[in-house]
């Protein structure tokens, strides 16, 4: 059920790398239909806050009303960071499904702001369902390919 959308986010992560960015991708789904996709654009747009999930949450909040977003699922190649979890929450997206966990990601990219998305969402006044990891090994392969090259700026 989740696998096709997770695989789409992994493909988007690879696409982000081809464009000179870090390997992260996300898509917004409602009733098994992809409504929006986004990639990490931190280098091409010269803005470290333009993670795939934040880009998607911003576009989604501009394109859809809150009732629609509550019924949507944001799929992502890697568990959202604290900043992205906040953006998802404020956009009103009802569910998140991720591939690579923050813990597994840290093994490749090093430590960052390692706050599990479930913890961020647990402080919200409305619930955000979180599912993951899903197809974690496939998502880890993208990180391994990218981070092992030491190509991050």
PDB file of C-alpha atoms in Angstrom:
ATOM      1  CA  UNK A   1       0.000   0.000   0.000  1.00  0.00           C
ATOM      2  CA  UNK A   2       2.707   2.553   0.960  1.00  0.00           C
ATOM      3  CA  UNK A   3       5.519   1.081  -1.127  1.00  0.00           C
ATOM      4  CA  UNK A   4       4.740   2.713  -4.511  1.00  0.00           C
ATOM      5  CA  UNK A   5       4.675   6.177  -2.943  1.00  0.00           C
ATOM      6  CA  UNK A   6       7.821   5.552  -0.904  1.00  0.00           C
ATOM      7  CA  UNK A   7       9.585   4.394  -4.058  1.00  0.00           C
ATOM      8  CA  UNK A   8       8.464   7.613  -5.760  1.00  0.00           C
ATOM      9  CA  UNK A   9      10.081   9.651  -2.966  1.00  0.00           C
ATOM     10  CA  UNK A  10      13.299   7.658  -3.304  1.00  0.00           C
ATOM     11  CA  UNK A  11      13.299   8.399  -7.045  1.00  0.00           C
ATOM     12  CA  UNK A  12      12.754  12.082  -6.244  1.00  0.00           C
ATOM     13  CA  UNK A  13      15.708  11.938  -3.830  1.00  0.00           C
ATOM     14  CA  UNK A  14      17.914  10.582  -6.619  1.00  0.00           C
ATOM     15  CA  UNK A  15      16.593  13.307  -8.916  1.00  0.00           C
ATOM     16  CA  UNK A  16      17.511  15.950  -6.318  1.00  0.00           C
ATOM     17  CA  UNK A  17      21.096  14.672  -6.311  1.00  0.00           C
ATOM     18  CA  UNK A  18      21.233  14.876 -10.117  1.00  0.00           C
ATOM     19  CA  UNK A  19      20.305  18.559  -9.774  1.00  0.00           C
ATOM     20  CA  UNK A  20      23.084  19.207  -7.243  1.00  0.00           C
ATOM     21  CA  UNK A  21      21.095  18.905  -4.011  1.00  0.00           C
ATOM     22  CA  UNK A  22      20.995  16.493  -1.087  1.00  0.00           C
ATOM     23  CA  UNK A  23      19.055  13.202  -1.494  1.00  0.00           C
ATOM     24  CA  UNK A  24      15.571  13.899  -0.190  1.00  0.00           C
ATOM     25  CA  UNK A  25      12.194  13.648  -1.896  1.00  0.00           C
ATOM     26  CA  UNK A  26       8.553  13.871  -0.844  1.00  0.00           C
ATOM     27  CA  UNK A  27       5.063  13.568  -2.304  1.00  0.00           C
ATOM     28  CA  UNK A  28       1.577  14.430  -1.133  1.00  0.00           C
ATOM     29  CA  UNK A  29      -1.086  11.779  -1.665  1.00  0.00           C
ATOM     30  CA  UNK A  30      -4.849  11.718  -1.264  1.00  0.00           C
ATOM     31  CA  UNK A  31      -6.954   8.663  -2.105  1.00  0.00           C
ATOM     32  CA  UNK A  32      -4.009   6.941  -3.825  1.00  0.00           C
ATOM     33  CA  UNK A  33      -3.385   9.911  -6.130  1.00  0.00           C
ATOM     34  CA  UNK A  34      -0.209  11.995  -6.044  1.00  0.00           C
ATOM     35  CA  UNK A  35      -1.194  15.644  -5.737  1.00  0.00           C
ATOM     36  CA  UNK A  36       2.262  17.233  -5.406  1.00  0.00           C
ATOM     37  CA  UNK A  37       5.927  16.262  -5.352  1.00  0.00           C
ATOM     38  CA  UNK A  38       8.983  18.075  -4.024  1.00  0.00           C
ATOM     39  CA  UNK A  39      12.716  17.642  -3.768  1.00  0.00           C
ATOM     40  CA  UNK A  40      15.426  19.058  -1.590  1.00  0.00           C
ATOM     41  CA  UNK A  41      16.565  22.351  -3.175  1.00  0.00           C
ATOM     42  CA  UNK A  42      18.958  23.731  -0.555  1.00  0.00           C
ATOM     43  CA  UNK A  43      21.850  24.212  -2.963  1.00  0.00           C
ATOM     44  CA  UNK A  44      20.106  25.150  -6.189  1.00  0.00           C
ATOM     45  CA  UNK A  45      17.981  27.753  -4.363  1.00  0.00           C
ATOM     46  CA  UNK A  46      20.731  28.804  -1.922  1.00  0.00           C
ATOM     47  CA  UNK A  47      18.461  28.262   1.093  1.00  0.00           C
ATOM     48  CA  UNK A  48      19.284  25.668   3.751  1.00  0.00           C
ATOM     49  CA  UNK A  49      15.614  25.549   4.845  1.00  0.00           C
ATOM     50  CA  UNK A  50      14.378  24.180   1.529  1.00  0.00           C
ATOM     51  CA  UNK A  51      14.179  20.541   2.531  1.00  0.00           C
ATOM     52  CA  UNK A  52      11.872  18.376   0.425  1.00  0.00           C
ATOM     53  CA  UNK A  53       9.234  18.114   3.147  1.00  0.00           C
ATOM     54  CA  UNK A  54       9.260  21.843   3.934  1.00  0.00           C
ATOM     55  CA  UNK A  55       8.996  22.639   0.220  1.00  0.00           C
ATOM     56  CA  UNK A  56       6.062  20.256  -0.100  1.00  0.00           C
ATOM     57  CA  UNK A  57       4.282  21.528   3.035  1.00  0.00           C
ATOM     58  CA  UNK A  58       4.593  25.108   1.788  1.00  0.00           C
ATOM     59  CA  UNK A  59       3.266  24.288  -1.686  1.00  0.00           C
ATOM     60  CA  UNK A  60       0.466  22.165  -0.223  1.00  0.00           C
ATOM     61  CA  UNK A  61      -0.684  24.851   2.198  1.00  0.00           C
ATOM     62  CA  UNK A  62      -0.948  27.292  -0.705  1.00  0.00           C
ATOM     63  CA  UNK A  63      -2.758  24.860  -3.008  1.00  0.00           C
ATOM     64  CA  UNK A  64      -5.251  23.104  -0.730  1.00  0.00           C
ATOM     65  CA  UNK A  65      -7.598  23.900   2.126  1.00  0.00           C
ATOM     66  CA  UNK A  66      -7.111  22.526   5.631  1.00  0.00           C
ATOM     67  CA  UNK A  67      -9.864  19.898   5.313  1.00  0.00           C
ATOM     68  CA  UNK A  68      -8.212  18.462   2.204  1.00  0.00           C
ATOM     69  CA  UNK A  69      -4.762  18.453   3.838  1.00  0.00           C
ATOM     70  CA  UNK A  70      -6.061  16.621   6.931  1.00  0.00           C
ATOM     71  CA  UNK A  71      -7.031  13.780   4.562  1.00  0.00           C
ATOM     72  CA  UNK A  72      -3.624  13.690   2.854  1.00  0.00           C
ATOM     73  CA  UNK A  73      -0.482  11.685   3.480  1.00  0.00           C
ATOM     74  CA  UNK A  74       2.970  13.149   3.048  1.00  0.00           C
ATOM     75  CA  UNK A  75       5.360  10.416   1.928  1.00  0.00           C
ATOM     76  CA  UNK A  76       9.052  11.095   2.329  1.00  0.00           C
ATOM     77  CA  UNK A  77      12.310   9.327   1.588  1.00  0.00           C
ATOM     78  CA  UNK A  78      13.681  10.183   5.044  1.00  0.00           C
ATOM     79  CA  UNK A  79      11.987  10.899   8.360  1.00  0.00           C
ATOM     80  CA  UNK A  80      11.248  14.618   8.620  1.00  0.00           C
ATOM     81  CA  UNK A  81      13.612  16.715  10.707  1.00  0.00           C
ATOM     82  CA  UNK A  82      12.198  18.915  13.476  1.00  0.00           C
ATOM     83  CA  UNK A  83      11.878  21.908  11.118  1.00  0.00           C
ATOM     84  CA  UNK A  84      10.022  19.872   8.492  1.00  0.00           C
ATOM     85  CA  UNK A  85       7.781  18.195  11.063  1.00  0.00           C
ATOM     86  CA  UNK A  86       6.782  21.682  12.217  1.00  0.00           C
ATOM     87  CA  UNK A  87       6.041  22.747   8.643  1.00  0.00           C
ATOM     88  CA  UNK A  88       3.945  19.613   8.077  1.00  0.00           C
ATOM     89  CA  UNK A  89       2.053  20.235  11.317  1.00  0.00           C
ATOM     90  CA  UNK A  90       1.337  23.896  10.518  1.00  0.00           C
ATOM     91  CA  UNK A  91       0.245  23.004   6.977  1.00  0.00           C
ATOM     92  CA  UNK A  92      -2.272  20.620   8.557  1.00  0.00           C
ATOM     93  CA  UNK A  93      -1.237  17.427   6.757  1.00  0.00           C
ATOM     94  CA  UNK A  94      -2.818  14.489   8.567  1.00  0.00           C
ATOM     95  CA  UNK A  95      -0.320  11.680   8.089  1.00  0.00           C
ATOM     96  CA  UNK A  96       3.383  11.143   7.398  1.00  0.00           C
ATOM     97  CA  UNK A  97       4.945   7.949   6.054  1.00  0.00           C
ATOM     98  CA  UNK A  98       8.740   7.857   5.865  1.00  0.00           C
ATOM     99  CA  UNK A  99      11.339   5.459   4.486  1.00  0.00           C
ATOM    100  CA  UNK A 100      14.689   6.057   6.213  1.00  0.00           C
ATOM    101  CA  UNK A 101      14.540   6.776   9.952  1.00  0.00           C
ATOM    102  CA  UNK A 102      16.391   9.700  11.544  1.00  0.00           C
ATOM    103  CA  UNK A 103      18.518   7.162  13.407  1.00  0.00           C
ATOM    104  CA  UNK A 104      19.618   5.349  10.229  1.00  0.00           C
ATOM    105  CA  UNK A 105      20.148   8.658   8.432  1.00  0.00           C
ATOM    106  CA  UNK A 106      22.462   9.890  11.205  1.00  0.00           C
ATOM    107  CA  UNK A 107      24.681   6.868  10.610  1.00  0.00           C
ATOM    108  CA  UNK A 108      25.429   8.200   7.109  1.00  0.00           C
ATOM    109  CA  UNK A 109      25.165  11.951   7.339  1.00  0.00           C
ATOM    110  CA  UNK A 110      26.375  12.512  10.888  1.00  0.00           C
ATOM    111  CA  UNK A 111      24.563  14.091  13.755  1.00  0.00           C
ATOM    112  CA  UNK A 112      22.293  17.049  13.203  1.00  0.00           C
ATOM    113  CA  UNK A 113      19.153  18.140  14.997  1.00  0.00           C
ATOM    114  CA  UNK A 114      18.157  14.564  15.802  1.00  0.00           C
ATOM    115  CA  UNK A 115      14.613  14.856  17.103  1.00  0.00           C
ATOM    116  CA  UNK A 116      12.247  12.069  16.030  1.00  0.00           C
ATOM    117  CA  UNK A 117       9.251  13.389  14.112  1.00  0.00           C
ATOM    118  CA  UNK A 118       6.872  11.483  16.386  1.00  0.00           C
ATOM    119  CA  UNK A 119       8.179  13.522  19.313  1.00  0.00           C
ATOM    120  CA  UNK A 120       7.663  16.829  17.481  1.00  0.00           C
ATOM    121  CA  UNK A 121       4.137  15.848  16.471  1.00  0.00           C
ATOM    122  CA  UNK A 122       3.318  14.648  20.001  1.00  0.00           C
ATOM    123  CA  UNK A 123       3.470  18.269  21.185  1.00  0.00           C
ATOM    124  CA  UNK A 124       0.789  19.356  18.716  1.00  0.00           C
ATOM    125  CA  UNK A 125      -2.798  20.025  19.676  1.00  0.00           C
ATOM    126  CA  UNK A 126      -4.102  17.942  16.783  1.00  0.00           C
ATOM    127  CA  UNK A 127      -2.839  14.513  15.912  1.00  0.00           C
ATOM    128  CA  UNK A 128      -0.531  13.720  13.027  1.00  0.00           C
ATOM    129  CA  UNK A 129      -0.226  10.009  12.310  1.00  0.00           C
ATOM    130  CA  UNK A 130       3.330   8.791  11.662  1.00  0.00           C
ATOM    131  CA  UNK A 131       4.225   5.506   9.957  1.00  0.00           C
ATOM    132  CA  UNK A 132       7.752   4.331   9.317  1.00  0.00           C
ATOM    133  CA  UNK A 133      10.252   3.250   8.494  1.00  0.00           C
ATOM    134  CA  UNK A 134       8.975   1.677   5.252  1.00  0.00           C
ATOM    135  CA  UNK A 135      11.469   0.245   2.713  1.00  0.00           C
ATOM    136  CA  UNK A 136      14.282   1.657   4.823  1.00  0.00           C
ATOM    137  CA  UNK A 137      17.062  -0.325   3.118  1.00  0.00           C
ATOM    138  CA  UNK A 138      16.105   1.092  -0.291  1.00  0.00           C
ATOM    139  CA  UNK A 139      16.189   4.619   1.105  1.00  0.00           C
ATOM    140  CA  UNK A 140      19.476   4.032   2.917  1.00  0.00           C
ATOM    141  CA  UNK A 141      21.094   3.039  -0.395  1.00  0.00           C
ATOM    142  CA  UNK A 142      20.495   6.565  -1.730  1.00  0.00           C
ATOM    143  CA  UNK A 143      22.109   8.092   1.351  1.00  0.00           C
ATOM    144  CA  UNK A 144      25.016   5.669   1.186  1.00  0.00           C
ATOM    145  CA  UNK A 145      25.653   6.601  -2.456  1.00  0.00           C
ATOM    146  CA  UNK A 146      25.548  10.324  -1.685  1.00  0.00           C
ATOM    147  CA  UNK A 147      27.218  10.695   1.707  1.00  0.00           C
ATOM    148  CA  UNK A 148      29.969   8.140   1.146  1.00  0.00           C
ATOM    149  CA  UNK A 149      31.235  10.292  -1.733  1.00  0.00           C
ATOM    150  CA  UNK A 150      31.742  13.151   0.707  1.00  0.00           C
ATOM    151  CA  UNK A 151      30.137  15.478  -1.831  1.00  0.00           C
ATOM    152  CA  UNK A 152      28.152  17.603   0.614  1.00  0.00           C
ATOM    153  CA  UNK A 153      29.175  21.239   0.628  1.00  0.00           C
TER     154      UNK A 153
END
